[in-house]
mmCIF file of C-alpha atoms in Angstrom:
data_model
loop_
_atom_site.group_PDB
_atom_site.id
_atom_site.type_symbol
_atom_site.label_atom_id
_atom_site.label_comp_id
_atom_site.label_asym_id
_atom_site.label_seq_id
_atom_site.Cartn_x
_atom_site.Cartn_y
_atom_site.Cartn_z
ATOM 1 C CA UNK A 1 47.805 1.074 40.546
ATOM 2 C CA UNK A 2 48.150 4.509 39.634
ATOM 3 C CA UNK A 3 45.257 7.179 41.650
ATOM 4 C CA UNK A 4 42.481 9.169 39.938
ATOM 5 C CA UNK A 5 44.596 11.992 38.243
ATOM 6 C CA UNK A 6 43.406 16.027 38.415
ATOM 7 C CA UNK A 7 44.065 19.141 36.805
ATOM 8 C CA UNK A 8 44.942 21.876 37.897
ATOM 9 C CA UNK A 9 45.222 21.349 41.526
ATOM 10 C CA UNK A 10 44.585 25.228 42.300
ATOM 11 C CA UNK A 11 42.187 27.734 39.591
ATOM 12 C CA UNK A 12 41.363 31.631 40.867
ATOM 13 C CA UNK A 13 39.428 33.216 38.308
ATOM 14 C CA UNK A 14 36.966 36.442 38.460
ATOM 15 C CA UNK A 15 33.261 36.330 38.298
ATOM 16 C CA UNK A 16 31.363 35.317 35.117
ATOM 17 C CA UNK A 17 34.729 33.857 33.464
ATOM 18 C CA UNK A 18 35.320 30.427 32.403
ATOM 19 C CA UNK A 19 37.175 27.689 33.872
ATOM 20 C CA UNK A 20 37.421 23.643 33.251
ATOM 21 C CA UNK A 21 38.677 20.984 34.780
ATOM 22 C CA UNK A 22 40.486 17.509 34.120
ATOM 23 C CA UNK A 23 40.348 14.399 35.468
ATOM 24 C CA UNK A 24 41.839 10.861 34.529
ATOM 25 C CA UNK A 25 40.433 8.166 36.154
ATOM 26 C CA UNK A 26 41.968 4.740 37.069
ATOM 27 C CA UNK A 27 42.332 2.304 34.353
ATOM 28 C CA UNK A 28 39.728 0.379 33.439
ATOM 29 C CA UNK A 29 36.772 1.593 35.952
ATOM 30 C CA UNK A 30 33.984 2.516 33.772
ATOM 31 C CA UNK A 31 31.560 4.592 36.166
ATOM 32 C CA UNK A 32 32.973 8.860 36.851
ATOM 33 C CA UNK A 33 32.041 10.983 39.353
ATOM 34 C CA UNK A 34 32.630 14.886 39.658
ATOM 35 C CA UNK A 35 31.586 16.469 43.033
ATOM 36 C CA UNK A 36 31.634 20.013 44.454
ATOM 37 C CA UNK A 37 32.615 20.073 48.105
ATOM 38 C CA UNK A 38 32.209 23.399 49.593
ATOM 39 C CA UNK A 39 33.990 24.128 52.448
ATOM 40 C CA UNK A 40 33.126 22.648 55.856
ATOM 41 C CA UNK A 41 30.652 20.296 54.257
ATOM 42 C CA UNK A 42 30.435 16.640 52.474
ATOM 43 C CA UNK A 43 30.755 16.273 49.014
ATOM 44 C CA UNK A 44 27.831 16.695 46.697
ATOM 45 C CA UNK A 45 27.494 14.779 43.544
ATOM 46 C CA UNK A 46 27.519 16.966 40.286
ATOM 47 C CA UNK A 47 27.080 14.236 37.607
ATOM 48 C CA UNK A 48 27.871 10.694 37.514
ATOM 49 C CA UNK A 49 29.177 8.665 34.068
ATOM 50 C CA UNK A 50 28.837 5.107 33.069
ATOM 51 C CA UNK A 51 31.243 4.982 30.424
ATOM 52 C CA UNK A 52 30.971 7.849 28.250
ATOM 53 C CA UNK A 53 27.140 8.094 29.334
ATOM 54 C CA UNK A 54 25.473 9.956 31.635
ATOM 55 C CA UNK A 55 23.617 8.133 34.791
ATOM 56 C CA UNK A 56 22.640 11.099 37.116
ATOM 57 C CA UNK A 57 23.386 14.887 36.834
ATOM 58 C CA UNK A 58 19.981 16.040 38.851
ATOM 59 C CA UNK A 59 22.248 18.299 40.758
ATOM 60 C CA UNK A 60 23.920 19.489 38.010
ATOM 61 C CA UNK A 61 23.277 23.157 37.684
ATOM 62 C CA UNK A 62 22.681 22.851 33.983
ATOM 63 C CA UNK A 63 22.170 26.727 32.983
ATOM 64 C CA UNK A 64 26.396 26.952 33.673
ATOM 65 C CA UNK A 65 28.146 23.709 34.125
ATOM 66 C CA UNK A 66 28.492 21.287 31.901
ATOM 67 C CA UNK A 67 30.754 17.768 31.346
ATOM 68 C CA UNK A 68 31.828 15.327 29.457
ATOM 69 C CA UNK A 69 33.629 11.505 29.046
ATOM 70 C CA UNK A 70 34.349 11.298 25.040
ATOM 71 C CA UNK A 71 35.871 8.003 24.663
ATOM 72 C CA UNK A 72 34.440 6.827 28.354
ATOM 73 C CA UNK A 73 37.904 7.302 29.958
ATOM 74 C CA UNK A 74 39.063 11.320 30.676
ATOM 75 C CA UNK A 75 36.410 13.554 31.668
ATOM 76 C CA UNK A 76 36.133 17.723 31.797
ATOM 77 C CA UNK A 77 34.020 19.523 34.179
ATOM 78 C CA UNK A 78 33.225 23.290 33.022
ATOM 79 C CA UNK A 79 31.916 26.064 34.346
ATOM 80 C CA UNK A 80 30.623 28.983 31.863
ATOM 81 C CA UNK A 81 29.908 31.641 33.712
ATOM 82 C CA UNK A 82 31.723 31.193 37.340
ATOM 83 C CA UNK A 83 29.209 32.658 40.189
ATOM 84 C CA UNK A 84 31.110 33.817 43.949
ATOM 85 C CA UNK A 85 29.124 30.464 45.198
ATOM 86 C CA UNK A 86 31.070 28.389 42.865
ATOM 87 C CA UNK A 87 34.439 28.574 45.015
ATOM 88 C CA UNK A 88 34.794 25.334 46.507
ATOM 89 C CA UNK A 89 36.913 21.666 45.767
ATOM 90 C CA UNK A 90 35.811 19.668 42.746
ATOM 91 C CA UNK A 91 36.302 16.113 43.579
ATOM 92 C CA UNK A 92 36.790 13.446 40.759
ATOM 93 C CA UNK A 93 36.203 10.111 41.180
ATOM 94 C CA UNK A 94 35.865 6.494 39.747
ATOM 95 C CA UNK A 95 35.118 2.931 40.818
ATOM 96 C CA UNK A 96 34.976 0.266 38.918
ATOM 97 C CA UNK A 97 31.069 -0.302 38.459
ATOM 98 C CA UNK A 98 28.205 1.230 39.239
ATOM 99 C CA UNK A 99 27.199 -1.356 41.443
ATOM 100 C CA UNK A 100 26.546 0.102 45.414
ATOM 101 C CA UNK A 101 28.963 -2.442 46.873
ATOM 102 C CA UNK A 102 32.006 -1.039 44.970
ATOM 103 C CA UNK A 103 34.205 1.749 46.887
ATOM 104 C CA UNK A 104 35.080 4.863 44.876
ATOM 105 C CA UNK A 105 37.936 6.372 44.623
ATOM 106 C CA UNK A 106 38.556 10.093 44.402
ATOM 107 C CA UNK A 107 41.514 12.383 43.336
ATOM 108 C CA UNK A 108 42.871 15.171 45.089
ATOM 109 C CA UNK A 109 40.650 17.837 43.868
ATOM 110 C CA UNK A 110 40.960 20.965 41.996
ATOM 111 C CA UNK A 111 40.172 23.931 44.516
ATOM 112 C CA UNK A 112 38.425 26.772 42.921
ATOM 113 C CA UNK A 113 38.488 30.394 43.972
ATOM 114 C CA UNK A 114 36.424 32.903 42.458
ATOM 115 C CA UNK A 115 36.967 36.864 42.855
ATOM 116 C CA UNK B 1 21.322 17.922 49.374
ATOM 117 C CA UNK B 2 23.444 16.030 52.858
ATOM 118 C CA UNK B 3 21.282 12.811 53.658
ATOM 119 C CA UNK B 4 23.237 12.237 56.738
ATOM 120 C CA UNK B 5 24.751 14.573 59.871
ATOM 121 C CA UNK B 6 27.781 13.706 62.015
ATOM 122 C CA UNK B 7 28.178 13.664 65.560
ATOM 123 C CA UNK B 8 30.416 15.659 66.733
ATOM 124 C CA UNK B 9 31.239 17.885 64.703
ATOM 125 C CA UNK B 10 34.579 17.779 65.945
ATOM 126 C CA UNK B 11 36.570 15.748 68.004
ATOM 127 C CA UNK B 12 40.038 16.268 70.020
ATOM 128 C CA UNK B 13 41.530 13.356 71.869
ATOM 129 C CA UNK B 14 44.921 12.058 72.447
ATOM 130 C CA UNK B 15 47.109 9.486 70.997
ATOM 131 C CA UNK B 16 46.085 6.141 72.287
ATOM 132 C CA UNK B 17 42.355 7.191 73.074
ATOM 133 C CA UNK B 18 39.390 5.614 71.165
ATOM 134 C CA UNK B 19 37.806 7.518 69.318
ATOM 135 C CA UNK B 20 33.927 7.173 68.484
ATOM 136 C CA UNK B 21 31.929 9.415 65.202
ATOM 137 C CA UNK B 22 28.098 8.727 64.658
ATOM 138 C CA UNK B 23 26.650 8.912 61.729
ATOM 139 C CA UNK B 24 22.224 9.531 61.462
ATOM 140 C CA UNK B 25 20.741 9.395 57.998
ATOM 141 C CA UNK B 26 17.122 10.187 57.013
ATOM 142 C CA UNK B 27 15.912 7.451 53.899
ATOM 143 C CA UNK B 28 16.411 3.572 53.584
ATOM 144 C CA UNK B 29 19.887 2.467 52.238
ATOM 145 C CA UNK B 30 21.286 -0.256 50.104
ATOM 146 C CA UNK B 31 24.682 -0.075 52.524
ATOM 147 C CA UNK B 32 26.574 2.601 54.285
ATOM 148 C CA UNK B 33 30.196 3.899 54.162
ATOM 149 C CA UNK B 34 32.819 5.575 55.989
ATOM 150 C CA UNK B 35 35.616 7.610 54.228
ATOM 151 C CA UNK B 36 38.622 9.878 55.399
ATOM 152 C CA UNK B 37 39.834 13.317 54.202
ATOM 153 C CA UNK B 38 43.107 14.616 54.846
ATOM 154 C CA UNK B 39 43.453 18.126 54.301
ATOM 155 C CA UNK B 40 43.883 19.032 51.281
ATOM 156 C CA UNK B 41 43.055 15.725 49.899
ATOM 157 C CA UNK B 42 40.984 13.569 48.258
ATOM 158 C CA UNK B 43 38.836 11.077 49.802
ATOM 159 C CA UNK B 44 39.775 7.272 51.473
ATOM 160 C CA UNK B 45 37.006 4.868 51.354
ATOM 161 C CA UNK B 46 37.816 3.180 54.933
ATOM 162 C CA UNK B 47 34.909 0.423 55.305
ATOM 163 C CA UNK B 48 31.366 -0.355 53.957
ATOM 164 C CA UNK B 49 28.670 -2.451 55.781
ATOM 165 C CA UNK B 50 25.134 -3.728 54.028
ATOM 166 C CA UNK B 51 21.892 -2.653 55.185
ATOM 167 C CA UNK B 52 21.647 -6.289 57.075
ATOM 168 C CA UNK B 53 24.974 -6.316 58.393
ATOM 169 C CA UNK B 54 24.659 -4.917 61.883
ATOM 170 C CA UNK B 55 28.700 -4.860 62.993
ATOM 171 C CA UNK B 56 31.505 -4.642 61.004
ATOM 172 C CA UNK B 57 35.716 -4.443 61.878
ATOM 173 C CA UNK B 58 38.530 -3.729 59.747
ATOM 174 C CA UNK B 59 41.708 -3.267 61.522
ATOM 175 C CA UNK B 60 41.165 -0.753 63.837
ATOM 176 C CA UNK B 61 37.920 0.422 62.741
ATOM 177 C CA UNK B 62 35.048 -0.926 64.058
ATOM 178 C CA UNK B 63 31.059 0.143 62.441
ATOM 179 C CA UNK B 64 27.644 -0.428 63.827
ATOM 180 C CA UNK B 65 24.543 0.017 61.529
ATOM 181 C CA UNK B 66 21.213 -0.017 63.361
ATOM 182 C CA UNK B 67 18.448 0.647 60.455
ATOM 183 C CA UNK B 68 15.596 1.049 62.803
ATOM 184 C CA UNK B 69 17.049 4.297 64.500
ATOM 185 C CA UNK B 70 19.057 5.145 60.890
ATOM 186 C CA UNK B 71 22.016 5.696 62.140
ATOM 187 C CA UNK B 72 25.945 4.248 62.330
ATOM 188 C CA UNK B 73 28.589 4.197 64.390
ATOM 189 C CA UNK B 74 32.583 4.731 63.693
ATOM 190 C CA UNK B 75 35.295 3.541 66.440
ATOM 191 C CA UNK B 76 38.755 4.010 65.725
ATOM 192 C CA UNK B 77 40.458 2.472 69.075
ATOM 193 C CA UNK B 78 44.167 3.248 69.836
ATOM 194 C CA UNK B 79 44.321 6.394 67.798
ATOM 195 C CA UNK B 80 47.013 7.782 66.224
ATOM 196 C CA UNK B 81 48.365 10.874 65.270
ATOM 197 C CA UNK B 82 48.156 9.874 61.891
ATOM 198 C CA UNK B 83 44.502 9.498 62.070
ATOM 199 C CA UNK B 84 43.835 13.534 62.160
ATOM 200 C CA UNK B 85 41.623 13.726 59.504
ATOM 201 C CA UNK B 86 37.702 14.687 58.713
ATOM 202 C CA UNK B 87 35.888 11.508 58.932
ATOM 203 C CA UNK B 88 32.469 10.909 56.415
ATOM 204 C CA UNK B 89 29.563 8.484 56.149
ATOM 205 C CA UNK B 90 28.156 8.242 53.137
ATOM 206 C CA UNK B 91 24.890 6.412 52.611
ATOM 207 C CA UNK B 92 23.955 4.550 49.144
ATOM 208 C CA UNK B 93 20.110 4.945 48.836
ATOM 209 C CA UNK B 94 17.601 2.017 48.026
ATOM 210 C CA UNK B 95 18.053 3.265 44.280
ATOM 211 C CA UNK B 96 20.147 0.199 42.584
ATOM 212 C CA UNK B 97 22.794 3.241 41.309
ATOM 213 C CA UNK B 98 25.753 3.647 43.119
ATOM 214 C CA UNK B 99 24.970 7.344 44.508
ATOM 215 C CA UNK B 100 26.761 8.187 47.183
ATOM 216 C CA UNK B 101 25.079 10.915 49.997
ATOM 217 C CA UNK B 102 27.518 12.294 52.444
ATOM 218 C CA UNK B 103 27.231 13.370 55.674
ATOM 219 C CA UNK B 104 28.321 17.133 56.846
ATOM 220 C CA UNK B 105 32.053 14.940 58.607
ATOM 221 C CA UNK B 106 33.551 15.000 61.926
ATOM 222 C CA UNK B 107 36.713 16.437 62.521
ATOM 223 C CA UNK B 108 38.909 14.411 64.546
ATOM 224 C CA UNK B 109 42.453 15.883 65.893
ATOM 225 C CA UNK B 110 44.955 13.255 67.707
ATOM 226 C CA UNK B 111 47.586 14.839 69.702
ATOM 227 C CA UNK B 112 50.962 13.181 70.582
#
């Protein structure tokens, strides 16, 4: 089966600009995660999607990110406006419930620079 | 926030060593997992074991859980150079929700 799909792989931008990113998770799992994995530490879950609803963003930081699942398959991940502490990989991934017993799996990332 | 912290940090053994990651968490878990990073890459669940599930193999991968002291174990035996990676637990709290809590990783290096 074809992996959790993510776009764009790399993203430099400047302070207080704009950026968003894509992800396409495998077919047919219903739950979405996006984490932000700064570098030399674990992931950290952003927001997490059942469907095209949303199940936990508590560590969302809701004054400049935002996302989305229209349609409860594709997601977007934004960031409006980028802060220096923003630079870090933003992870994608899916499973197929939201059950605890079901693995996820993630996508490569989209690495994020910020100037 | 990281529920859990790895031990070590980082790792360097050679090919056909063991090699042995532990894992302590801090609240009471519906099951614990273990994934691998490559650089660059995304993460690779490896193995998951239930809060009252004490030992666990897969392969090459052996996992303890002991609840009372919070804390898990991860042996890879014969290790390759192909298993040069950063190594995570994750823990699933007592919540019902799938929300997954990693640890800060070990990095492991396996020289030829």
């Amino acid at each position: 089966e074809a992996g959790v799909a993510q776009s764009p792989r790399y993203k430099i931008i400047e302070k207080r600009q704009s950026v968003a990113f894509w992800c396409n998770p495998i077919s047919g799992h219903a739950t979405l995660y996006w984490y932000q994995q700064i570098l030399g530490q674990g992931p950290k879950l952003l927001i997490q999607f059942q469907n095209n609803g949303v199940v936990d963003d508590s560590q969302l930081p809701k004054d400049r990110f935002s996302a989305e699942r229209l349609k409860g398959v594709d997601s977007t991940l934004k960031i409006q406006p980028a802060k220096l502490e923003d630079s870090a990989v933003y992870l994608c991934a899916s499973s197929s419930s939201v059950l605890s017993n079901q693995p996820q799996h993630f996508g490569d990332g989209t690495r994020l620079s910020i100037l | 926030s990281q529920q859990g912290e790895e031990d070590p940090q980082a790792l360097s053994i050679q090919e056909g060593e063991n090699a042995t990651m532990n894992c302590s968490y801090k609240t009471s878990i519906n099951n614990l997992q273990w994934y691998r990073q490559n650089s660059g890459r995304g993460l690779v669940h490896l193995i998951l074991i239930r809060s009252n599930e004490r030992e666990k193999h897969s392969g090459r991968l052996r996992v303890t859980l002991d609840t009372s002291k919070k804390s898990s174990s991860l042996l890879i035996t014969a290790s390759r150079a192909a298993d040069t990676a950063s190594y995570f637990c994750a823990t699933v709290p007592n919540t019902g929700f799938q929300k997954l809590v990693f640890g800060t990783g070990t990095r492991l290096l396996v020289s030829p």
